[in-house]
Structures are given as C-alpha cells and as structure tokens.
Amino acid sequence: MSLNHDKSDKLFSRALNVIPGGIYGHVAPVAGLPTHLPKYIQNASGCRFNDVDGNEWIDFMCGFGAILHGYSHPEIDAFANEQRLKGSIFNQPSPVMVELAESLTNKIDFADWTVFAKNGSDLTTWAIRVAREHTQRPYVIKAKGSYHGVDAWCDPGFGGRVDEDRSKILEFPWNDLECLKTLLKSYANQVSSIILTPYHHAAFAPSIMPTETFWSEVEQVCQKNGIILILDDVRVGGRLHDGGSHRYFNFTPDLSVYSKALGNGYAISACTGKDFLRNASKEVFLTGSCWNDAVAMSAALKSLEISHEFNVAESILAKGKYFSQGMCAIAKKNNLPLNMSGPFSMPYPCFEGDESLFRIQKFCEIAAGKGLYFHPHHNWFISNAHSIADLDLAIDLADQAMCELVDLENS
Ligand SMILES: Cc1ncc(COP(=O)(O)O)c(C=O)c1O
C-alpha cells in the first residue's frame, strides 16, 4: 500500500506553474525520482524525516550524501547558530574561514592549502582549470559515466551544449588501465589532469571498486607524464576515511575536492592541494558572492571535529556492513538475488539479472509503502545517526516488502 502524497502532489502542481519542470535535477520526478517517493519534505531529524503529508520515513539517502551525522544535528546546528547571530555574509571573510582551512589542511595529509565554494561543481570545474594553468595543457581525462557536476564539460544532460564544451575531455572505462595508457600515448604531452572519484559510483548501475593496482598505476602514469591527479571526493569524502578517501585506497592525489558531507547539510565545498599548485591556484579566478558564508563554514568546522572525535567513517562502515549483511540475508531467505555493491557506508543495491531495473523499482515501491526511503537506481547512504535498532527495523520492514514482492511476482 502506498502512503498518502496529496499535499506533495498539490505542491508539485503549483510548482509546475512557477518552476520549470516543478522540481529539476536528480530529484525531478521525470528524470529519476520514483513517483512513490514524496516530492516535498517538511522536517528531518537523525535518520528520519517527515514529508509534507505527515508520513514518517526512515531515510537511506541522507540528502543524497549531504548528511553524515544525521539531520538537524544538535551540536552542529548550535555551533552554526552562534555564528548566524553574528552574521553570515560580510564584505570580507570571517575568522572561521582560516580555522576551517587549517583544520582541513591538517586533516588531509597531502594538502598544503584549501579554498572554499558552495557546490561540488564549483570546485571540480575550478580544479581542472588549475591543472590546465599549471601544465599549460588542454586535455582532461575522466572515467566514462562518472558524474563531476553540472558544468558543460561533464554534465549528464545534452541541453545548451556546444561541441567545444567536450572537445578537450577524454574518457576511459573505469579500471581499464590499458585504455587509459592508449589515450596518454595518443595525446602525449597534451593531458593536464586525470579527474576520478575514489571508486566508480555511476547511477543506474552497480558500483565498481578499483582493482588492486588501479590507483597505484594511475598515480604512476600521472607522475611519469606530468599530469595532475584530481580526486573528486565530493560524494564519498568522509564516508570511507576521516582523512579523505585516498587514505582508504592508499594513494596520493595532487588536488582533492569535497562537498556533500563536509557541512552536514550546510552548503559548502572545498578543494585542497599540494604546494606546487599554489601559484596556479592563484591564477584561476575563484569567487562567489555567498562563498564566504561563515555559518556553513562553522557547521563544517564542527562536523569535521565530530567526524574525528567519533571516528565516524569507521562507524558508518561498520553500520553499513551490518545493514548490507542483514539485507542480503533476508533476500536469500526470500530467494531474491540481491547484490549490495560498493562500500558498506554507501551501498548500491540491485537484483542480479534485473537489467531493466523493474524488479528493484518494484521492491523500493513496496518498501516506500512501509516508510522506507530506498532509491532504486542510486547508491544509498548510511549516516552515523542510523542506530542498530533503526537498521534492524529497516531490515524487518524490507523483509516484509520482499515477501510481498515475491507474492506479487508469483500471483
Ligand atoms: C562525485 C561528484 N562530484 C561532483 C558532484 C557535484 O556536486 P554538487 O551537486 O554539489 O555541485 C557530485 C554531486 O552529486 C558528485 O557526486
């Protein structure tokens, strides 16, 4: 049985009049958000939220990764509110910017400096320009199907683009080092950077972890060819290792970009880099009217402190393992071939052989009727607010949903 979405649907009808498409981007109903999920959310706390129709959900998307410690985290909110009372945007940055840059530069082992913006896209795009400025080379290599933001060089849409937007972007399939090396031969001395996520987390497909030698080989080819290695840690940052995902996979990038979990729901992004890129970074114009937001910076400072104090990356990996194993056990009991790919703190669920995704969609739809916010074609996120009791409840409800799915398929 699906939950009541009357108010959500009415708001969406109003939105259609005044907002193109009503809701856009990755949460647009037309683009990907399943229609059984609520379109508007009223409030959230911990790992739960209430939609505008008064339904309570156990959440497994965490604001698509922006929430690491749980929604409305009391300590983070209190710290941010202290700054809010002093002000947020001024003519000049506030002292918290220096503190946050020091904190990140200390935390990220290879980093000698940090800059800030609002979104991941702001700084993935800036980072490739810094690499171009330093190397004075035009080409950028990325993995096929990887998402790095909304800008024309990498966005997954087609609208408003011209061929030149991508004419200097080269792609290779994730983990295919032979293809990467062939590209480097064909474009010798023309490649400025390789930009990669820590592992491959494309939407609509299971996540792919790096092979054992992937990162060391990428690191080597970058060093050998004078190419800047950019780690896009926007989605994963904070969820594998407290000091950045490169520590988890044991390699060293030249630049790394963070956002999502950094501010635990307050909009902020950061790029950290090695000293030799400091001059190039000063040459690439970087600014935004609200980028010096002292409230978001305060939230990020507190969030980093909590991550460190409570070893949050390890904690959510352990909770995610408990959850994934529980989900696989109930799937086995129900004779469903569930596969939870990717790291435990960000599992991507799929049923083997379900190429059309119809089966996982149906499962998520039935689960939604029980108040589980499961996304059928995007990786899920575990936050540190998910308790074992929350996970047990979710597994129990998911078990009921699987039983119903099997009954439906056999009827
Ligand atoms: C890996 C990765 N890079 C960059 C971005 C873009 O970040 P933002 O949406 O904050 O611009 C995202 C967003 O989902 C992402 O997952």
CSV table of C-alpha atoms and ligand atoms in Angstrom, one decimal:
chain,number,residue,atom,x,y,z
A,1,MET,CA,0.0,0.0,0.0
A,2,SER,CA,1.4,3.4,-0.9
A,3,LEU,CA,1.4,6.3,1.5
A,4,ASN,CA,-0.7,9.4,1.0
A,5,HIS,CA,1.0,12.0,-1.1
A,6,ASP,CA,-1.9,14.5,-1.6
A,7,LYS,CA,-0.1,17.6,-0.2
A,8,SER,CA,3.1,16.7,-2.0
A,9,ASP,CA,1.2,16.3,-5.3
A,10,LYS,CA,-0.7,19.6,-4.8
A,11,LEU,CA,2.6,21.5,-4.1
A,12,PHE,CA,4.0,19.9,-7.2
A,13,SER,CA,1.1,21.1,-9.3
A,14,ARG,CA,1.6,24.7,-8.0
A,15,ALA,CA,5.4,24.4,-8.7
A,16,LEU,CA,4.8,23.4,-12.3
A,17,ASN,CA,3.3,26.9,-12.9
A,18,VAL,CA,6.2,28.8,-11.5
A,19,ILE,CA,9.3,26.5,-11.6
A,20,PRO,CA,10.2,24.9,-15.0
A,21,GLY,CA,9.5,21.2,-14.5
A,22,GLY,CA,8.3,21.7,-11.0
A,23,ILE,CA,11.4,20.1,-9.5
A,24,TYR,CA,14.6,19.8,-11.5
A,25,GLY,CA,17.8,17.8,-11.5
A,26,HIS,CA,18.4,14.5,-9.9
A,27,VAL,CA,15.2,14.7,-7.7
A,28,ALA,CA,12.9,15.6,-10.6
A,29,PRO,CA,10.1,13.1,-11.0
A,30,VAL,CA,10.6,13.0,-14.8
A,31,ALA,CA,14.4,12.5,-14.5
A,32,GLY,CA,14.6,9.8,-11.9
A,33,LEU,CA,12.9,10.3,-8.6
A,34,PRO,CA,10.4,7.4,-8.4
A,35,THR,CA,6.9,8.6,-8.1
A,36,HIS,CA,6.2,6.6,-4.9
A,37,LEU,CA,8.7,8.8,-3.0
A,38,PRO,CA,7.4,12.1,-1.6
A,39,LYS,CA,8.2,15.2,-3.6
A,40,TYR,CA,8.4,17.6,-0.6
A,41,ILE,CA,9.9,17.2,2.9
A,42,GLN,CA,8.8,19.1,5.9
A,43,ASN,CA,11.4,18.4,8.5
A,44,ALA,CA,14.1,15.9,9.5
A,45,SER,CA,16.0,14.7,12.5
A,46,GLY,CA,18.6,11.9,12.9
A,47,CYS,CA,17.9,9.3,10.2
A,48,ARG,CA,14.2,10.1,9.8
A,49,PHE,CA,12.2,12.7,8.0
A,50,ASN,CA,8.6,13.7,7.7
A,51,ASP,CA,7.1,14.6,4.3
A,52,VAL,CA,4.5,17.3,3.9
A,53,ASP,CA,1.7,14.8,4.2
A,54,GLY,CA,2.8,13.8,7.7
A,55,ASN,CA,4.3,10.4,6.7
A,56,GLU,CA,7.5,9.5,8.6
A,57,TRP,CA,10.3,7.8,6.7
A,58,ILE,CA,13.5,6.0,7.7
A,59,ASP,CA,15.9,7.6,5.3
A,60,PHE,CA,18.7,5.9,3.3
A,61,MET,CA,19.7,8.8,1.1
A,62,CYS,CA,20.9,11.4,3.6
A,63,GLY,CA,20.1,14.3,1.3
A,64,PHE,CA,21.9,12.4,-1.4
A,65,GLY,CA,25.0,12.3,0.8
A,66,ALA,CA,25.0,15.7,2.4
A,67,ILE,CA,24.1,14.4,5.8
A,68,LEU,CA,26.8,12.4,7.6
A,69,HIS,CA,26.0,12.8,11.3
A,70,GLY,CA,22.2,12.8,10.9
A,71,TYR,CA,19.7,15.6,10.1
A,72,SER,CA,19.4,18.6,12.5
A,73,HIS,CA,22.5,17.5,14.4
A,74,PRO,CA,22.1,19.4,17.7
A,75,GLU,CA,25.8,20.3,18.2
A,76,ILE,CA,26.4,21.3,14.6
A,77,ASP,CA,23.2,23.4,14.5
A,78,ALA,CA,24.1,25.1,17.8
A,79,PHE,CA,27.6,26.0,16.6
A,80,ALA,CA,26.3,27.2,13.3
A,81,ASN,CA,23.5,29.2,15.1
A,82,GLU,CA,26.1,31.0,17.2
A,83,GLN,CA,27.7,32.3,14.0
A,84,ARG,CA,24.3,33.0,12.5
A,85,LEU,CA,23.7,35.5,15.3
A,86,LYS,CA,26.9,37.3,14.4
A,87,GLY,CA,26.2,37.2,10.7
A,88,SER,CA,26.8,35.0,7.7
A,89,ILE,CA,28.0,37.0,4.7
A,90,PHE,CA,30.2,40.1,5.2
A,91,ASN,CA,32.3,42.2,2.8
A,92,GLN,CA,35.3,40.1,3.9
A,93,PRO,CA,35.7,36.5,5.1
A,94,SER,CA,35.3,35.8,8.8
A,95,PRO,CA,38.0,34.2,11.1
A,96,VAL,CA,36.2,30.8,10.8
A,97,MET,CA,37.4,30.6,7.2
A,98,VAL,CA,41.1,30.5,8.4
A,99,GLU,CA,40.2,28.0,11.1
A,100,LEU,CA,38.4,25.7,8.7
A,101,ALA,CA,41.3,25.9,6.1
A,102,GLU,CA,43.7,25.0,8.9
A,103,SER,CA,41.5,22.1,10.0
A,104,LEU,CA,41.2,20.7,6.5
A,105,THR,CA,44.8,21.2,5.6
A,106,ASN,CA,45.8,19.4,8.7
A,107,LYS,CA,43.4,16.6,8.2
A,108,ILE,CA,44.2,15.9,4.5
A,109,ASP,CA,47.7,14.5,4.7
A,110,PHE,CA,49.0,15.7,1.3
A,111,ALA,CA,47.3,19.2,1.4
A,112,ASP,CA,49.2,22.4,1.9
A,113,TRP,CA,46.3,24.7,1.2
A,114,THR,CA,42.5,24.8,0.9
A,115,VAL,CA,39.9,27.0,-0.8
A,116,PHE,CA,36.1,27.1,-0.4
A,117,ALA,CA,33.0,27.4,-2.5
A,118,LYS,CA,29.4,26.3,-2.2
A,119,ASN,CA,28.9,23.2,-4.5
A,120,GLY,CA,31.0,20.3,-5.6
A,121,SER,CA,30.6,21.5,-9.2
A,122,ASP,CA,32.2,24.9,-8.4
A,123,LEU,CA,35.4,23.2,-7.4
A,124,THR,CA,35.7,20.2,-9.7
A,125,THR,CA,35.5,22.7,-12.6
A,126,TRP,CA,38.0,25.0,-10.9
A,127,ALA,CA,40.3,22.2,-10.2
A,128,ILE,CA,40.6,21.1,-13.8
A,129,ARG,CA,41.4,24.8,-14.7
A,130,VAL,CA,44.1,24.9,-12.0
A,131,ALA,CA,45.6,21.8,-13.6
A,132,ARG,CA,45.5,23.4,-17.1
A,133,GLU,CA,47.0,26.6,-15.8
A,134,HIS,CA,49.9,24.7,-14.1
A,135,THR,CA,50.6,22.3,-17.0
A,136,GLN,CA,49.6,24.7,-19.9
A,137,ARG,CA,48.0,21.7,-21.5
A,138,PRO,CA,44.4,21.5,-22.6
A,139,TYR,CA,43.1,17.9,-22.2
A,140,VAL,CA,41.3,16.4,-19.2
A,141,ILE,CA,40.7,12.6,-18.8
A,142,LYS,CA,37.8,11.3,-16.8
A,143,ALA,CA,36.1,7.9,-16.4
A,144,LYS,CA,33.1,7.1,-18.6
A,145,GLY,CA,29.8,7.6,-16.9
A,146,SER,CA,31.3,9.4,-13.9
A,147,TYR,CA,29.5,12.5,-12.5
A,148,HIS,CA,31.5,15.5,-11.6
A,149,GLY,CA,28.8,18.2,-11.6
A,150,VAL,CA,26.5,20.4,-13.6
A,151,ASP,CA,29.0,22.1,-15.9
A,152,ALA,CA,29.1,21.6,-19.6
A,153,TRP,CA,32.4,19.7,-19.7
A,154,CYS,CA,30.9,16.8,-17.6
A,155,ASP,CA,27.1,17.1,-17.0
A,156,PRO,CA,24.9,14.1,-17.9
A,157,GLY,CA,22.4,16.2,-19.9
A,158,PHE,CA,22.6,17.5,-23.5
A,159,GLY,CA,20.8,20.8,-23.4
A,160,GLY,CA,22.6,24.1,-24.2
A,161,ARG,CA,25.8,22.4,-25.1
A,162,VAL,CA,28.2,23.0,-28.0
A,163,ASP,CA,30.8,20.6,-29.3
A,164,GLU,CA,33.6,22.7,-27.9
A,165,ASP,CA,32.4,22.1,-24.3
A,166,ARG,CA,33.7,18.5,-24.6
A,167,SER,CA,36.3,18.7,-27.3
A,168,LYS,CA,39.1,18.6,-24.7
A,169,ILE,CA,37.5,15.9,-22.5
A,170,LEU,CA,38.7,12.3,-23.0
A,171,GLU,CA,37.2,9.2,-21.3
A,172,PHE,CA,38.2,5.7,-20.5
A,173,PRO,CA,36.1,2.9,-18.9
A,174,TRP,CA,36.7,2.7,-15.1
A,175,ASN,CA,39.5,0.2,-14.2
A,176,ASP,CA,40.6,-0.1,-17.9
A,177,LEU,CA,44.3,0.9,-17.5
A,178,GLU,CA,45.2,-0.2,-21.0
A,179,CYS,CA,42.7,2.2,-22.5
A,180,LEU,CA,44.0,5.0,-20.2
A,181,LYS,CA,47.6,4.3,-21.3
A,182,THR,CA,46.5,4.3,-25.0
A,183,LEU,CA,44.8,7.7,-24.5
A,184,LEU,CA,48.0,9.0,-22.9
A,185,LYS,CA,50.1,7.8,-25.9
A,186,SER,CA,47.7,9.4,-28.4
A,187,TYR,CA,47.6,12.7,-26.5
A,188,ALA,CA,51.2,12.8,-25.3
A,189,ASN,CA,52.1,16.0,-23.5
A,190,GLN,CA,48.6,17.4,-24.0
A,191,VAL,CA,46.9,16.0,-20.9
A,192,SER,CA,46.7,18.4,-18.0
A,193,SER,CA,44.7,16.2,-15.5
A,194,ILE,CA,43.0,13.0,-14.7
A,195,ILE,CA,39.9,13.5,-12.6
A,196,LEU,CA,38.4,10.5,-10.8
A,197,THR,CA,36.1,9.6,-8.0
A,198,PRO,CA,37.6,7.2,-5.4
A,199,TYR,CA,35.6,4.3,-6.8
A,200,HIS,CA,33.1,4.2,-9.7
A,201,HIS,CA,29.6,5.2,-8.4
A,202,ALA,CA,27.5,5.8,-11.5
A,203,ALA,CA,23.7,6.0,-11.2
A,204,PHE,CA,21.6,3.2,-12.8
A,205,ALA,CA,24.5,0.7,-12.3
A,206,PRO,CA,26.2,-1.2,-9.6
A,207,SER,CA,29.2,0.5,-8.1
A,208,ILE,CA,32.6,-0.7,-9.2
A,209,MET,CA,35.6,-0.7,-6.7
A,210,PRO,CA,39.1,-0.1,-8.1
A,211,THR,CA,41.2,-3.1,-8.9
A,212,GLU,CA,44.1,-3.8,-6.6
A,213,THR,CA,46.6,-2.0,-8.8
A,214,PHE,CA,44.3,0.7,-10.2
A,215,TRP,CA,45.2,3.6,-8.0
A,216,SER,CA,49.0,2.9,-7.8
A,217,GLU,CA,49.1,2.7,-11.6
A,218,VAL,CA,47.1,5.9,-12.1
A,219,GLU,CA,49.4,7.6,-9.7
A,220,GLN,CA,52.4,6.3,-11.6
A,221,VAL,CA,51.2,7.4,-15.0
A,222,CYS,CA,50.4,10.9,-13.7
A,223,GLN,CA,53.9,11.2,-12.2
A,224,LYS,CA,55.6,9.9,-15.3
A,225,ASN,CA,53.7,12.2,-17.6
A,226,GLY,CA,53.5,15.4,-15.5
A,227,ILE,CA,49.7,15.1,-15.2
A,228,ILE,CA,47.8,16.5,-12.2
A,229,LEU,CA,45.8,13.8,-10.4
A,230,ILE,CA,42.5,15.2,-9.2
A,231,LEU,CA,40.4,13.3,-6.7
A,232,ASP,CA,36.7,14.1,-6.8
A,233,ASP,CA,35.8,13.2,-3.3
A,234,VAL,CA,32.6,15.2,-3.4
A,235,ARG,CA,30.2,12.2,-2.8
A,236,VAL,CA,32.4,9.8,-0.9
A,237,GLY,CA,34.5,12.2,1.2
A,238,GLY,CA,34.1,11.5,5.0
A,239,ARG,CA,32.4,8.1,4.3
A,240,LEU,CA,35.4,5.9,3.9
A,241,HIS,CA,38.2,7.5,5.8
A,242,ASP,CA,38.3,10.5,8.1
A,243,GLY,CA,41.4,11.9,6.3
A,244,GLY,CA,39.9,11.6,2.8
A,245,SER,CA,39.1,8.6,0.5
A,246,HIS,CA,42.6,8.5,-0.9
A,247,ARG,CA,43.8,7.2,2.5
A,248,TYR,CA,41.3,4.3,2.3
A,249,PHE,CA,42.6,3.3,-1.1
A,250,ASN,CA,46.2,4.3,-0.3
A,251,PHE,CA,47.2,6.8,-3.0
A,252,THR,CA,48.0,10.5,-3.1
A,253,PRO,CA,46.3,12.9,-5.4
A,254,ASP,CA,47.5,16.4,-6.2
A,255,LEU,CA,44.2,18.1,-5.7
A,256,SER,CA,41.0,16.8,-4.0
A,257,VAL,CA,37.5,18.2,-3.9
A,258,TYR,CA,35.0,17.8,-1.1
A,259,SER,CA,31.4,18.9,-0.5
A,260,LYS,CA,28.3,17.0,0.4
A,261,ALA,CA,29.1,15.6,3.9
A,262,LEU,CA,31.6,18.4,4.7
A,263,GLY,CA,28.9,20.7,6.1
A,264,ASN,CA,26.4,18.1,7.2
A,265,GLY,CA,23.6,19.8,5.3
A,266,TYR,CA,25.1,23.3,5.2
A,267,ALA,CA,26.2,24.3,1.7
A,268,ILE,CA,29.9,24.3,1.4
A,269,SER,CA,32.7,22.7,-0.8
A,270,ALA,CA,36.4,22.7,-0.5
A,271,CYS,CA,39.4,22.0,-2.7
A,272,THR,CA,42.7,21.1,-1.1
A,273,GLY,CA,46.0,21.0,-3.0
A,274,LYS,CA,49.7,20.4,-2.9
A,275,ASP,CA,52.1,23.3,-2.6
A,276,PHE,CA,53.4,23.2,-6.1
A,277,LEU,CA,49.9,24.1,-7.3
A,278,ARG,CA,49.6,27.2,-5.1
A,279,ASN,CA,50.7,29.6,-7.8
A,280,ALA,CA,48.5,28.1,-10.5
A,281,SER,CA,45.6,28.2,-8.0
A,282,LYS,CA,46.1,32.0,-7.6
A,283,GLU,CA,45.8,32.5,-11.3
A,284,VAL,CA,42.4,30.8,-11.8
A,285,PHE,CA,39.7,33.3,-10.8
A,286,LEU,CA,37.7,32.0,-7.8
A,287,THR,CA,34.9,33.7,-6.2
A,288,GLY,CA,31.1,33.7,-5.4
A,289,SER,CA,29.0,36.3,-3.6
A,290,CYS,CA,28.0,33.9,-0.9
A,291,TRP,CA,31.0,31.7,-0.8
A,292,ASN,CA,32.4,33.2,2.3
A,293,ASP,CA,29.4,32.0,4.3
A,294,ALA,CA,30.5,31.9,7.9
A,295,VAL,CA,27.5,29.8,9.0
A,296,ALA,CA,28.3,27.0,6.6
A,297,MET,CA,32.0,27.2,7.5
A,298,SER,CA,31.2,26.9,11.2
A,299,ALA,CA,29.0,23.9,10.5
A,300,ALA,CA,31.8,22.3,8.5
A,301,LEU,CA,34.3,23.0,11.3
A,302,LYS,CA,32.1,21.3,13.9
A,303,SER,CA,31.3,18.5,11.5
A,304,LEU,CA,34.9,17.7,10.9
A,305,GLU,CA,35.6,17.8,14.7
A,306,ILE,CA,32.8,15.3,15.3
A,307,SER,CA,33.9,13.0,12.4
A,308,HIS,CA,37.4,12.9,14.0
A,309,GLU,CA,36.3,12.5,17.6
A,310,PHE,CA,33.8,9.7,17.0
A,311,ASN,CA,35.7,8.0,14.1
A,312,VAL,CA,32.6,8.4,12.0
A,313,ALA,CA,33.9,6.9,8.8
A,314,GLU,CA,34.7,3.6,10.6
A,315,SER,CA,31.4,3.8,12.5
A,316,ILE,CA,29.3,4.1,9.3
A,317,LEU,CA,31.3,1.4,7.5
A,318,ALA,CA,30.6,-0.9,10.4
A,319,LYS,CA,26.9,0.0,10.5
A,320,GLY,CA,26.7,-0.3,6.7
A,321,LYS,CA,28.2,-3.7,6.9
A,322,TYR,CA,25.6,-4.8,9.5
A,323,PHE,CA,22.8,-3.4,7.3
A,324,SER,CA,24.1,-4.8,4.0
A,325,GLN,CA,24.6,-8.3,5.5
A,326,GLY,CA,21.1,-8.1,7.0
A,327,MET,CA,19.6,-7.1,3.7
A,328,CYS,CA,21.4,-9.9,1.9
A,329,ALA,CA,20.3,-12.4,4.5
A,330,ILE,CA,16.6,-11.5,4.1
A,331,ALA,CA,17.0,-11.5,0.3
A,332,LYS,CA,18.4,-15.1,0.5
A,333,LYS,CA,15.5,-16.2,2.7
A,334,ASN,CA,13.1,-14.8,0.1
A,335,ASN,CA,15.1,-16.3,-2.8
A,336,LEU,CA,15.9,-12.9,-4.2
A,337,PRO,CA,19.5,-12.4,-5.7
A,338,LEU,CA,20.2,-9.1,-4.0
A,339,ASN,CA,23.7,-7.6,-4.5
A,340,MET,CA,24.8,-4.7,-2.4
A,341,SER,CA,27.8,-3.3,-4.4
A,342,GLY,CA,30.2,-0.5,-3.4
A,343,PRO,CA,31.5,0.3,0.1
A,344,PHE,CA,29.2,-0.6,3.1
A,345,SER,CA,28.7,3.1,4.0
A,346,MET,CA,27.3,3.8,0.5
A,347,PRO,CA,25.8,0.6,-0.8
A,348,TYR,CA,24.2,0.4,-4.3
A,349,PRO,CA,21.5,-2.3,-4.3
A,350,CYS,CA,20.4,-4.4,-7.3
A,351,PHE,CA,18.9,-7.7,-8.1
A,352,GLU,CA,21.1,-9.9,-10.3
A,353,GLY,CA,19.7,-10.2,-13.8
A,354,ASP,CA,17.4,-7.2,-13.3
A,355,GLU,CA,18.8,-5.3,-16.3
A,356,SER,CA,15.6,-3.2,-16.8
A,357,LEU,CA,15.7,-2.3,-13.0
A,358,PHE,CA,11.9,-3.1,-12.9
A,359,ARG,CA,12.4,-5.6,-10.0
A,360,ILE,CA,14.4,-3.2,-7.8
A,361,GLN,CA,11.9,-0.4,-8.6
A,362,LYS,CA,9.0,-2.6,-7.5
A,363,PHE,CA,10.8,-3.6,-4.3
A,364,CYS,CA,11.6,0.0,-3.5
A,365,GLU,CA,8.0,1.0,-4.2
A,366,ILE,CA,6.6,-1.6,-1.9
A,367,ALA,CA,9.2,-0.6,0.8
A,368,ALA,CA,8.1,3.0,0.4
A,369,GLY,CA,4.6,2.0,1.5
A,370,LYS,CA,6.2,0.9,4.8
A,371,GLY,CA,8.1,4.2,5.2
A,372,LEU,CA,11.5,3.1,3.9
A,373,TYR,CA,13.2,5.7,1.7
A,374,PHE,CA,15.1,3.3,-0.7
A,375,HIS,CA,16.2,4.6,-4.0
A,376,PRO,CA,16.1,2.1,-6.9
A,377,HIS,CA,19.0,3.4,-9.0
A,378,HIS,CA,21.3,5.5,-7.0
A,379,ASN,CA,23.7,4.4,-4.2
A,380,TRP,CA,22.2,4.7,-0.7
A,381,PHE,CA,23.9,6.5,2.2
A,382,ILE,CA,24.3,5.4,5.8
A,383,SER,CA,24.7,8.2,8.4
A,384,ASN,CA,26.0,8.0,11.9
A,385,ALA,CA,22.5,8.7,13.2
A,386,HIS,CA,21.4,5.3,12.0
A,387,SER,CA,21.3,3.2,15.1
A,388,ILE,CA,21.4,-0.6,15.1
A,389,ALA,CA,17.8,-0.5,16.2
A,390,ASP,CA,16.9,1.7,13.2
A,391,LEU,CA,18.7,-0.7,10.9
A,392,ASP,CA,17.0,-3.7,12.4
A,393,LEU,CA,13.6,-2.1,11.9
A,394,ALA,CA,14.5,-1.2,8.3
A,395,ILE,CA,15.7,-4.8,7.6
A,396,ASP,CA,12.5,-6.1,9.2
A,397,LEU,CA,10.3,-3.8,7.0
A,398,ALA,CA,12.4,-4.7,4.0
A,399,ASP,CA,11.8,-8.4,4.7
A,400,GLN,CA,8.1,-7.8,4.6
A,401,ALA,CA,8.5,-5.8,1.3
A,402,MET,CA,10.5,-8.7,-0.2
A,403,CYS,CA,7.8,-11.2,0.8
A,404,GLU,CA,5.2,-9.0,-0.9
A,405,LEU,CA,7.3,-8.7,-4.0
A,406,VAL,CA,7.7,-12.5,-4.2
A,407,ASP,CA,3.9,-13.0,-3.7
A,408,LEU,CA,3.2,-10.4,-6.4
A,409,GLU,CA,5.6,-12.0,-8.9
A,410,ASN,CA,4.1,-15.4,-8.2
A,411,SER,CA,0.5,-14.3,-8.5
B,1,LIG,C1,31.2,12.7,-7.5
B,1,LIG,C2,30.5,14.0,-7.5
B,1,LIG,N1,31.2,15.1,-8.0
B,1,LIG,C3,30.6,16.3,-8.1
B,1,LIG,C4,29.3,16.5,-7.7
B,1,LIG,C5,28.7,17.8,-7.9
B,1,LIG,O1,28.4,18.3,-6.6
B,1,LIG,P1,27.3,19.5,-6.4
B,1,LIG,O2,26.0,18.8,-6.7
B,1,LIG,O3,27.4,19.9,-5.0
B,1,LIG,O4,27.6,20.5,-7.4
B,1,LIG,C6,28.5,15.4,-7.3
B,1,LIG,C7,27.1,15.5,-6.9
B,1,LIG,O5,26.4,14.6,-6.8
B,1,LIG,C8,29.2,14.1,-7.2
B,1,LIG,O6,28.5,13.0,-6.7
